[in-house]
Structures are given as structure tokens and as C-alpha cells.
Amino acid sequence: MILLEQICKKYHREGQEIDALKDINIQVEQGDIFGVIGYSGAGKSTLVRLVNYLEKPTSGKVVVDGQCLNKLNKHQLRNTRKQIGMIFQNFNLLESKTISQNVAMPLILEKMNKNEMKTRVNELLQFVGLEDKQMSYPNELSGGQKQRVGIARALATNPRILLCDEATSALDPQTTQSILELLKKINKEYNITIMLITHEMQVIQQICNKVAVMEQGEVIEVGSVLDVFGYPEQLTTKKFVQTVISNKIPSSIKRKLKEKSEKNIYKLEMVGNHATKSILHQLIINYQLHLNVIYTNMAEIQETTLAIWYVQIEGEERTKRAAIDFLERQKVRIKEVTIE
Ligand SMILES: Nc1ncnc2c1ncn2[C@@H]1O[C@H](COP(=O)(O)OP(=O)(O)O)[C@@H](O)[C@H]1O
Ligand SMILES: [Mg+2]
């Protein structure tokens, strides 16, 4: 488990003080794939580098698996860091070393014996699908392959935690997909907790179970991916969610609604079973309302569905009120919208 408690981090540059992190509180459970999303400069890299104590907080506590890193001496810290692997956007491979040597690096530092090391490196390269690249050099590999080497190296010491700093940001969509699949496999097969930072909501959508949204050094929203995608609160979160599921009525439809001065239009947001259960059908049958679907959008997250519906609900005011109560009881978020 990773616990960040009341973390502040200040940098000083050219006589100016920069608040890179402001009162951060985050809890990552064992087995989570915890995503941190934010625009450039939000503080994501600083945050993730606190977890292996490459950065020290100005104030606040960093606790990893019950151990408070603030209190450790150099030797203890080195041992704890073996539990924490890390991968990077630019892979950080040694260009003059072979793939095997790159992967072996943490094991050499651990002074593992040669035979054992050879077996371990083979095992790791096999796991990431690069067993035929042992004697190659990084510049002979594609971006995706380089990141696989980075992953193999990060796993060499059998860590319990893997930190990923924009690990797929330099890769094309297809390669991103295969690296995300590999991260998922690492999480499932080895029960390794993953903390992943990104500026792409698709990455969060595909593999994370929890997400924190960062803006200007603060965590502005945090929760399960389903909740945050389904019911985003903050403007920045809404903008990120918008990149994977459009939650606005397209302007052409809006124009027509406006021309006809259409009213009684509601936005419905729902996640999980609620999105696929025939809620609208129940509404029509039980409340005898006139229902007109204007626009819908659905996306798959965490093997369930997120749906956004725009509907026009017409009928007696009392019946409508009862229907809205019914929807709210079904955990559907409902809001009347005015077309402008
Ligand atoms: N070593 C540093 N010295 C001074 N300022 C820094 C340093 N590292 C990061 N910053 C500043 O801290 C803020 C957060 O940076 P960073 O954590 O890299 O954000 P992100 O990874 O979200 O892009 C930025 O304003 C950045 O300029
Ligand atoms: Mg960064």
C-alpha cells in the first residue's frame, strides 16, 4: 500500500518559489492500477517520484507498505527501492549496453551471481516477449520494444510496486495498446501494484481501476474510474472524460432543438448495470411519459458500460417528478438542460 499524507513540495528556481504539490493525500491499495492524470506541469512526475523517494517532500509523509520513507537511512532506502520498479517515457536505456545487460543492471547492483542472473534475465525477456533480442542494442529496437526492455529491467528485482511515468506517451496507439496489455498482465499475474501517470484519458480508461485528477499541484478529484468517468465533478475532469466519451449534444442537433424551442430536455448519466438495464423502458411503462431520445453515447470501462443520454421527457408535472425520483434511486444522475 502507498500512502501519501499531507504532501507539499516546493521548488526554488531563480529566486522564485514553485508549489509543485499542495497538500496531497492519496491512498493506493495493494493490487490497484492507480492512474494519475493531469496536464503538463500539474505535478504528476513530482508526485510519482516521491513514492520511491527520488524526490523528498517539503512536508508530509510517504508510507510504502507500512514503512515511512521519511525516516529511512540510505541503506534502508536502497532496500526499499528494490520493492519499487519504475519505467519512463524515454525508456532510459543504456545505449552502449546490450538488451541483456540493460535488464541485468539492477541485478549487478544487487551482486547476484552470474548463472542466477543469466536465468533471471532470460526469464524476464521471455515474459516481455523479447527472448530473441538478448544481444541487440537499444538503437536496433522499436519504441515499443525499448519500453518492454524498460519493463523487464524494472521487474528484475521482483518489485511489489511499479511506477510508470508517461510510459506510453512516446508510442503510437497500437504499441500503446500492447504495452498496456503487458502492464495489465504484470498486475494480474504478479499482483504488482501499479501507479501510472499520464495525460491521456484512454490510458486510464483501458487499465486503471482508480484515478486521481491533478491540476496545479493539487488532486482535484479522486475515486474509482467508474465513478470519476460516470459522474465527473470538476471542469478539468469533465474535459478529460470528454476525450473518451462525448457528453455534449452535437451542435447540429442543438441548433434544431433551439429552432423549435424544445423544452423538458434532460441529461442522464449512468454507469455499470444501470446503463444497460432497460431503465427507459421502465420509465415509459410505469410512468406513461412521452419520451424522446435526442442523443446518446456509450463507452466501455472496467468491463462495464458508461452511458450518457439526452432525452426529452414530457408529461404531467407530478408524474415527471416521480419518474425523476425513480431514476435517482437507480443511481442515474439526471439534470435538466437548457438549450442555448
Ligand atoms: N527540479 C525542479 N526544479 C524546479 N521546478 C521544478 C522541478 N521539477 C518540476 N518543477 C516544476 O514543478 C511543477 C510540476 O512539474 P512536474 O511534476 O514535472 O509536472 P508534470 O509531470 O505533471 O508535467 C512544474 O511547474 C515544474 O516546472
Ligand atoms: Mg511529467
CSV table of C-alpha atoms and ligand atoms in Angstrom, one decimal:
chain,number,residue,atom,x,y,z
A,1,MET,CA,0.0,0.0,0.0
A,2,ILE,CA,1.2,3.5,-0.8
A,3,LEU,CA,0.1,6.4,1.4
A,4,LEU,CA,0.8,10.0,0.7
A,5,GLU,CA,-0.2,12.2,3.6
A,6,GLN,CA,-0.4,16.0,3.5
A,7,ILE,CA,2.4,16.2,1.0
A,8,CYS,CA,3.7,19.6,0.0
A,9,LYS,CA,6.6,20.0,-2.4
A,10,LYS,CA,8.2,23.4,-3.1
A,11,TYR,CA,11.0,24.0,-5.7
A,12,HIS,CA,13.1,27.1,-5.8
A,13,ARG,CA,14.2,28.5,-9.1
A,14,GLU,CA,15.7,31.8,-9.9
A,15,GLY,CA,14.6,33.2,-6.6
A,16,GLN,CA,11.1,32.1,-7.1
A,17,GLU,CA,9.2,29.5,-5.1
A,18,ILE,CA,7.2,27.0,-7.1
A,19,ASP,CA,4.4,25.0,-5.3
A,20,ALA,CA,4.7,21.8,-7.3
A,21,LEU,CA,2.5,19.8,-4.8
A,22,LYS,CA,0.0,21.2,-2.4
A,23,ASP,CA,-1.5,19.1,0.4
A,24,ILE,CA,-1.7,15.8,-1.5
A,25,ASN,CA,-3.5,12.9,0.2
A,26,ILE,CA,-3.6,9.7,-1.8
A,27,GLN,CA,-4.0,6.1,-0.8
A,28,VAL,CA,-3.1,3.3,-3.3
A,29,GLU,CA,-4.2,-0.2,-2.2
A,30,GLN,CA,-2.2,-3.4,-3.0
A,31,GLY,CA,-3.2,-4.7,-6.4
A,32,ASP,CA,-4.5,-1.3,-7.7
A,33,ILE,CA,-3.7,0.1,-11.1
A,34,PHE,CA,-3.9,3.7,-9.9
A,35,GLY,CA,-3.9,6.3,-12.6
A,36,VAL,CA,-2.9,10.0,-12.1
A,37,ILE,CA,-4.0,12.2,-14.9
A,38,GLY,CA,-3.3,15.9,-15.5
A,39,TYR,CA,-2.0,18.4,-18.0
A,40,SER,CA,1.7,19.1,-18.3
A,41,GLY,CA,3.1,20.9,-15.2
A,42,ALA,CA,0.3,19.6,-12.9
A,43,GLY,CA,2.9,17.9,-10.7
A,44,LYS,CA,2.5,14.3,-11.8
A,45,SER,CA,6.1,13.4,-12.2
A,46,THR,CA,7.0,15.0,-8.9
A,47,LEU,CA,4.2,13.0,-7.2
A,48,VAL,CA,5.3,9.7,-8.6
A,49,ARG,CA,9.0,10.4,-7.8
A,50,LEU,CA,8.0,10.8,-4.1
A,51,VAL,CA,6.9,7.2,-4.0
A,52,ASN,CA,10.5,5.9,-4.5
A,53,TYR,CA,11.9,8.9,-2.8
A,54,LEU,CA,13.8,10.2,-5.8
A,55,GLU,CA,12.1,13.5,-4.6
A,56,LYS,CA,11.8,14.3,-0.9
A,57,PRO,CA,8.6,16.1,0.2
A,58,THR,CA,9.0,19.6,1.7
A,59,SER,CA,6.4,18.4,4.2
A,60,GLY,CA,4.2,15.4,4.7
A,61,LYS,CA,4.6,11.7,4.9
A,62,VAL,CA,5.4,9.0,2.3
A,63,VAL,CA,4.5,5.5,3.5
A,64,VAL,CA,5.1,2.4,1.4
A,65,ASP,CA,3.9,-1.0,2.7
A,66,GLY,CA,3.8,0.4,6.2
A,67,GLN,CA,7.2,1.9,6.1
A,68,CYS,CA,7.6,5.7,6.4
A,69,LEU,CA,10.3,6.6,3.9
A,70,ASN,CA,11.0,9.9,5.5
A,71,LYS,CA,12.6,8.1,8.4
A,72,LEU,CA,14.9,5.6,6.5
A,73,ASN,CA,18.6,5.9,6.2
A,74,LYS,CA,20.4,5.4,2.9
A,75,HIS,CA,20.9,1.7,3.3
A,76,GLN,CA,17.3,1.1,4.3
A,77,LEU,CA,16.1,3.3,1.4
A,78,ARG,CA,18.1,1.3,-1.1
A,79,ASN,CA,16.5,-1.9,0.2
A,80,THR,CA,13.0,-0.4,0.0
A,81,ARG,CA,13.7,0.9,-3.6
A,82,LYS,CA,14.2,-2.7,-4.7
A,83,GLN,CA,10.5,-3.2,-4.0
A,84,ILE,CA,9.7,-0.4,-6.4
A,85,GLY,CA,10.4,-0.6,-10.1
A,86,MET,CA,10.0,2.4,-12.5
A,87,ILE,CA,9.6,2.9,-16.2
A,88,PHE,CA,9.8,6.2,-18.1
A,89,GLN,CA,8.6,7.9,-21.3
A,90,ASN,CA,12.0,8.0,-22.9
A,91,PHE,CA,12.9,4.4,-21.7
A,92,ASN,CA,16.2,5.4,-20.0
A,93,LEU,CA,18.2,2.6,-21.5
A,94,LEU,CA,22.0,2.5,-21.8
A,95,GLU,CA,22.7,2.7,-25.5
A,96,SER,CA,26.2,1.2,-25.2
A,97,LYS,CA,24.9,-2.0,-23.5
A,98,THR,CA,23.1,-5.0,-24.9
A,99,ILE,CA,19.4,-5.6,-24.1
A,100,SER,CA,20.5,-8.4,-21.7
A,101,GLN,CA,23.0,-6.1,-20.0
A,102,ASN,CA,20.4,-3.4,-19.6
A,103,VAL,CA,17.9,-5.8,-18.0
A,104,ALA,CA,20.7,-7.2,-15.8
A,105,MET,CA,21.7,-3.8,-14.4
A,106,PRO,CA,19.7,-3.9,-11.2
A,107,LEU,CA,20.9,-7.5,-10.6
A,108,ILE,CA,24.5,-6.4,-11.0
A,109,LEU,CA,23.9,-3.8,-8.4
A,110,GLU,CA,22.5,-6.5,-6.1
A,111,LYS,CA,25.6,-8.6,-6.8
A,112,MET,CA,23.6,-11.6,-7.9
A,113,ASN,CA,25.8,-14.5,-9.1
A,114,LYS,CA,26.3,-14.8,-12.9
A,115,ASN,CA,24.4,-18.0,-13.5
A,116,GLU,CA,21.4,-17.0,-11.5
A,117,MET,CA,21.5,-13.6,-13.3
A,118,LYS,CA,21.5,-15.2,-16.7
A,119,THR,CA,18.5,-17.4,-15.9
A,120,ARG,CA,16.6,-14.4,-14.4
A,121,VAL,CA,17.4,-12.2,-17.4
A,122,ASN,CA,16.2,-14.9,-19.8
A,123,GLU,CA,13.0,-15.4,-17.8
A,124,LEU,CA,12.3,-11.6,-17.9
A,125,LEU,CA,13.0,-11.2,-21.6
A,126,GLN,CA,10.7,-14.1,-22.3
A,127,PHE,CA,8.0,-12.6,-20.1
A,128,VAL,CA,8.1,-9.3,-22.2
A,129,GLY,CA,8.4,-11.2,-25.5
A,130,LEU,CA,11.9,-10.2,-26.4
A,131,GLU,CA,13.8,-13.5,-25.9
A,132,ASP,CA,15.4,-13.1,-29.4
A,133,LYS,CA,16.8,-9.7,-28.7
A,134,GLN,CA,19.3,-10.5,-26.0
A,135,MET,CA,22.4,-9.5,-27.9
A,136,SER,CA,20.8,-6.5,-29.7
A,137,TYR,CA,21.4,-2.9,-28.7
A,138,PRO,CA,18.7,-0.4,-27.9
A,139,ASN,CA,19.1,1.6,-31.1
A,140,GLU,CA,18.1,-1.6,-33.0
A,141,LEU,CA,14.7,-1.8,-31.3
A,142,SER,CA,11.4,0.0,-31.9
A,143,GLY,CA,9.9,2.2,-29.3
A,144,GLY,CA,7.5,-0.5,-28.1
A,145,GLN,CA,10.4,-3.0,-27.8
A,146,LYS,CA,12.5,-0.5,-25.9
A,147,GLN,CA,9.7,0.0,-23.4
A,148,ARG,CA,9.5,-3.8,-23.0
A,149,VAL,CA,13.2,-3.8,-22.1
A,150,GLY,CA,12.4,-1.0,-19.6
A,151,ILE,CA,9.7,-3.1,-18.1
A,152,ALA,CA,11.9,-6.2,-17.9
A,153,ARG,CA,14.5,-4.2,-16.1
A,154,ALA,CA,12.0,-2.7,-13.7
A,155,LEU,CA,10.8,-6.2,-12.8
A,156,ALA,CA,14.2,-7.7,-12.3
A,157,THR,CA,14.3,-7.3,-8.5
A,158,ASN,CA,10.7,-8.7,-8.1
A,159,PRO,CA,9.2,-5.4,-7.0
A,160,ARG,CA,5.8,-5.1,-5.4
A,161,ILE,CA,5.2,-1.7,-7.0
A,162,LEU,CA,5.7,-0.5,-10.5
A,163,LEU,CA,5.7,3.3,-11.2
A,164,CYS,CA,5.1,4.4,-14.8
A,165,ASP,CA,5.8,8.0,-15.8
A,166,GLU,CA,4.1,8.6,-19.1
A,167,ALA,CA,5.3,5.1,-20.2
A,168,THR,CA,3.2,5.1,-23.4
A,169,SER,CA,3.3,8.8,-24.3
A,170,ALA,CA,6.1,8.3,-26.9
A,171,LEU,CA,4.3,5.4,-28.5
A,172,ASP,CA,1.8,5.0,-31.4
A,173,PRO,CA,-1.7,3.9,-30.4
A,174,GLN,CA,-1.2,0.3,-31.4
A,175,THR,CA,2.0,-0.1,-29.5
A,176,THR,CA,0.4,1.8,-26.5
A,177,GLN,CA,-2.3,-0.9,-26.6
A,178,SER,CA,0.2,-3.7,-26.4
A,179,ILE,CA,2.2,-2.1,-23.6
A,180,LEU,CA,-1.0,-1.5,-21.6
A,181,GLU,CA,-1.9,-5.2,-22.1
A,182,LEU,CA,1.5,-6.1,-20.7
A,183,LEU,CA,1.1,-3.9,-17.7
A,184,LYS,CA,-2.3,-5.4,-17.0
A,185,LYS,CA,-0.7,-8.9,-17.2
A,186,ILE,CA,2.0,-7.8,-14.7
A,187,ASN,CA,-0.6,-6.5,-12.4
A,188,LYS,CA,-2.7,-9.7,-12.6
A,189,GLU,CA,0.0,-12.4,-12.7
A,190,TYR,CA,2.4,-10.9,-10.1
A,191,ASN,CA,-0.1,-8.9,-8.1
A,192,ILE,CA,2.1,-5.9,-8.6
A,193,THR,CA,0.5,-2.6,-7.6
A,194,ILE,CA,0.9,-0.1,-10.5
A,195,MET,CA,0.9,3.7,-10.2
A,196,LEU,CA,0.7,5.2,-13.6
A,197,ILE,CA,0.8,8.8,-14.7
A,198,THR,CA,-0.5,10.0,-18.0
A,199,HIS,CA,-2.1,12.9,-19.8
A,200,GLU,CA,-4.3,10.6,-21.8
A,201,MET,CA,-7.7,9.5,-20.6
A,202,GLN,CA,-7.7,6.5,-22.9
A,203,VAL,CA,-4.9,5.0,-20.9
A,204,ILE,CA,-6.8,5.4,-17.7
A,205,GLN,CA,-9.9,4.0,-19.3
A,206,GLN,CA,-8.2,0.9,-20.5
A,207,ILE,CA,-6.3,-0.3,-17.5
A,208,CYS,CA,-6.8,1.7,-14.3
A,209,ASN,CA,-9.3,0.8,-11.5
A,210,LYS,CA,-8.8,4.1,-9.7
A,211,VAL,CA,-7.8,7.6,-10.8
A,212,ALA,CA,-6.7,10.9,-9.4
A,213,VAL,CA,-7.0,14.1,-11.4
A,214,MET,CA,-4.3,16.7,-10.8
A,215,GLU,CA,-4.3,20.4,-11.5
A,216,GLN,CA,-1.7,22.9,-10.5
A,217,GLY,CA,-0.2,20.7,-7.8
A,218,GLU,CA,-3.5,19.6,-6.3
A,219,VAL,CA,-5.6,16.5,-6.5
A,220,ILE,CA,-8.9,17.9,-7.6
A,221,GLU,CA,-10.8,14.6,-7.9
A,222,VAL,CA,-10.1,11.0,-6.9
A,223,GLY,CA,-12.1,7.8,-6.9
A,224,SER,CA,-12.9,4.6,-8.8
A,225,VAL,CA,-12.5,5.0,-12.5
A,226,LEU,CA,-16.2,4.2,-12.9
A,227,ASP,CA,-17.3,6.9,-10.6
A,228,VAL,CA,-15.0,9.6,-11.9
A,229,PHE,CA,-15.9,8.8,-15.6
A,230,GLY,CA,-19.6,8.4,-14.8
A,231,TYR,CA,-20.0,11.4,-12.5
A,232,PRO,CA,-17.1,13.9,-13.0
A,233,GLU,CA,-17.4,16.9,-10.8
A,234,GLN,CA,-14.6,19.3,-11.8
A,235,LEU,CA,-14.3,21.1,-15.1
A,236,THR,CA,-10.9,19.7,-15.8
A,237,THR,CA,-12.1,16.1,-15.1
A,238,LYS,CA,-15.1,16.7,-17.4
A,239,LYS,CA,-12.7,17.8,-20.1
A,240,PHE,CA,-10.6,14.7,-19.7
A,241,VAL,CA,-13.7,12.5,-19.7
A,242,GLN,CA,-14.9,14.3,-22.8
A,243,THR,CA,-11.9,13.0,-24.7
A,244,VAL,CA,-13.1,9.4,-24.4
A,245,ILE,CA,-16.9,9.9,-24.3
A,246,SER,CA,-18.6,12.9,-25.7
A,247,ASN,CA,-21.1,14.2,-23.1
A,248,LYS,CA,-22.4,17.2,-25.1
A,249,ILE,CA,-25.2,17.4,-27.6
A,250,PRO,CA,-23.6,17.9,-31.0
A,251,SER,CA,-24.1,21.4,-32.3
A,252,SER,CA,-26.2,20.4,-35.3
A,253,ILE,CA,-28.7,18.7,-33.1
A,254,LYS,CA,-28.6,21.6,-30.7
A,255,ARG,CA,-29.4,24.1,-33.4
A,256,LYS,CA,-32.5,22.2,-34.5
A,257,LEU,CA,-33.7,21.9,-30.8
A,258,LYS,CA,-33.2,25.6,-30.5
A,259,GLU,CA,-35.1,26.5,-33.7
A,260,LYS,CA,-38.1,24.6,-32.4
A,261,SER,CA,-37.7,26.0,-28.8
A,262,GLU,CA,-37.7,22.4,-27.5
A,263,LYS,CA,-38.0,22.1,-23.7
A,264,ASN,CA,-38.0,19.4,-21.0
A,265,ILE,CA,-34.7,18.1,-22.1
A,266,TYR,CA,-32.7,16.1,-19.5
A,267,LYS,CA,-29.2,14.7,-19.4
A,268,LEU,CA,-28.9,11.3,-17.8
A,269,GLU,CA,-25.6,9.8,-16.8
A,270,MET,CA,-25.3,6.2,-15.7
A,271,VAL,CA,-22.6,3.6,-15.1
A,272,GLY,CA,-22.5,-0.1,-14.6
A,273,ASN,CA,-25.6,-2.2,-14.8
A,274,HIS,CA,-27.7,0.9,-14.7
A,275,ALA,CA,-26.6,1.7,-18.2
A,276,THR,CA,-27.7,-1.5,-19.7
A,277,LYS,CA,-30.8,-2.3,-17.7
A,278,SER,CA,-33.9,-1.1,-19.5
A,279,ILE,CA,-34.4,1.9,-17.4
A,280,LEU,CA,-36.0,4.0,-20.2
A,281,HIS,CA,-38.4,1.1,-20.9
A,282,GLN,CA,-39.4,1.0,-17.2
A,283,LEU,CA,-40.0,4.8,-17.3
A,284,ILE,CA,-42.4,4.5,-20.2
A,285,ILE,CA,-44.3,1.5,-18.8
A,286,ASN,CA,-44.5,2.7,-15.2
A,287,TYR,CA,-45.0,6.4,-15.6
A,288,GLN,CA,-46.6,6.7,-19.0
A,289,LEU,CA,-44.5,9.6,-20.0
A,290,HIS,CA,-43.7,10.7,-23.5
A,291,LEU,CA,-40.0,10.0,-24.0
A,292,ASN,CA,-38.0,11.2,-26.9
A,293,VAL,CA,-34.3,10.2,-27.2
A,294,ILE,CA,-32.3,13.1,-28.6
A,295,TYR,CA,-28.7,11.9,-28.3
A,296,THR,CA,-26.8,9.0,-26.7
A,297,ASN,CA,-23.2,8.0,-26.2
A,298,MET,CA,-21.8,4.9,-24.6
A,299,ALA,CA,-18.3,3.7,-23.7
A,300,GLU,CA,-16.8,0.6,-22.1
A,301,ILE,CA,-14.8,1.0,-18.9
A,302,GLN,CA,-13.7,-1.7,-16.5
A,303,GLU,CA,-15.8,-4.3,-18.3
A,304,THR,CA,-19.0,-2.3,-17.8
A,305,THR,CA,-20.8,0.4,-19.6
A,306,LEU,CA,-20.9,4.2,-19.2
A,307,ALA,CA,-23.8,5.8,-20.9
A,308,ILE,CA,-24.9,9.4,-21.5
A,309,TRP,CA,-28.4,10.0,-22.7
A,310,TYR,CA,-30.2,13.2,-23.6
A,311,VAL,CA,-33.9,12.7,-23.6
A,312,GLN,CA,-37.0,14.9,-23.7
A,313,ILE,CA,-39.4,13.9,-21.1
A,314,GLU,CA,-43.0,15.2,-21.4
A,315,GLY,CA,-46.0,14.5,-19.3
A,316,GLU,CA,-47.8,15.7,-16.2
A,317,GLU,CA,-45.5,17.5,-13.7
A,318,ARG,CA,-46.3,15.1,-10.8
A,319,THR,CA,-45.6,12.0,-12.9
A,320,LYS,CA,-42.4,13.6,-14.2
A,321,ARG,CA,-41.3,14.3,-10.6
A,322,ALA,CA,-42.0,10.6,-9.6
A,323,ALA,CA,-40.1,9.4,-12.7
A,324,ILE,CA,-37.1,11.6,-11.8
A,325,ASP,CA,-37.1,10.2,-8.3
A,326,PHE,CA,-37.2,6.7,-9.7
A,327,LEU,CA,-34.1,7.5,-11.9
A,328,GLU,CA,-32.2,8.9,-9.0
A,329,ARG,CA,-33.0,5.8,-6.9
A,330,GLN,CA,-31.5,3.8,-9.8
A,331,LYS,CA,-28.3,5.8,-9.4
A,332,VAL,CA,-28.9,7.7,-12.6
A,333,ARG,CA,-27.6,11.2,-12.4
A,334,ILE,CA,-30.3,13.4,-14.0
A,335,LYS,CA,-30.2,17.1,-14.8
A,336,GLU,CA,-32.5,19.4,-16.8
A,337,VAL,CA,-30.6,21.2,-19.6
A,338,THR,CA,-31.5,24.4,-21.3
A,339,ILE,CA,-30.6,24.6,-25.0
A,340,GLU,CA,-28.6,27.8,-25.7
B,1,LIG,N1,13.6,20.1,-10.3
B,1,LIG,C1,12.8,21.1,-10.5
B,1,LIG,N2,13.1,22.4,-10.2
B,1,LIG,C2,12.2,23.4,-10.3
B,1,LIG,N3,11.0,23.2,-10.6
B,1,LIG,C3,10.5,22.0,-10.9
B,1,LIG,C4,11.4,20.9,-10.9
B,1,LIG,N4,10.7,19.8,-11.2
B,1,LIG,C5,9.5,20.2,-11.5
B,1,LIG,N5,9.4,21.5,-11.4
B,1,LIG,C6,8.1,22.3,-11.5
B,1,LIG,O1,7.1,21.7,-10.8
B,1,LIG,C7,5.9,21.7,-11.4
B,1,LIG,C8,5.4,20.3,-11.6
B,1,LIG,O2,6.2,19.6,-12.5
B,1,LIG,P1,6.1,18.1,-12.9
B,1,LIG,O3,5.9,17.3,-11.7
B,1,LIG,O4,7.2,17.7,-13.8
B,1,LIG,O5,4.7,18.1,-13.7
B,1,LIG,P2,4.1,17.0,-14.8
B,1,LIG,O6,4.8,15.8,-14.7
B,1,LIG,O7,2.6,16.9,-14.4
B,1,LIG,O8,4.2,17.7,-16.1
B,1,LIG,C9,6.1,22.5,-12.8
B,1,LIG,O9,5.8,23.8,-12.6
B,1,LIG,C10,7.6,22.3,-12.9
B,1,LIG,O10,8.1,23.4,-13.7
B,2,MG,MG,5.8,14.6,-16.1
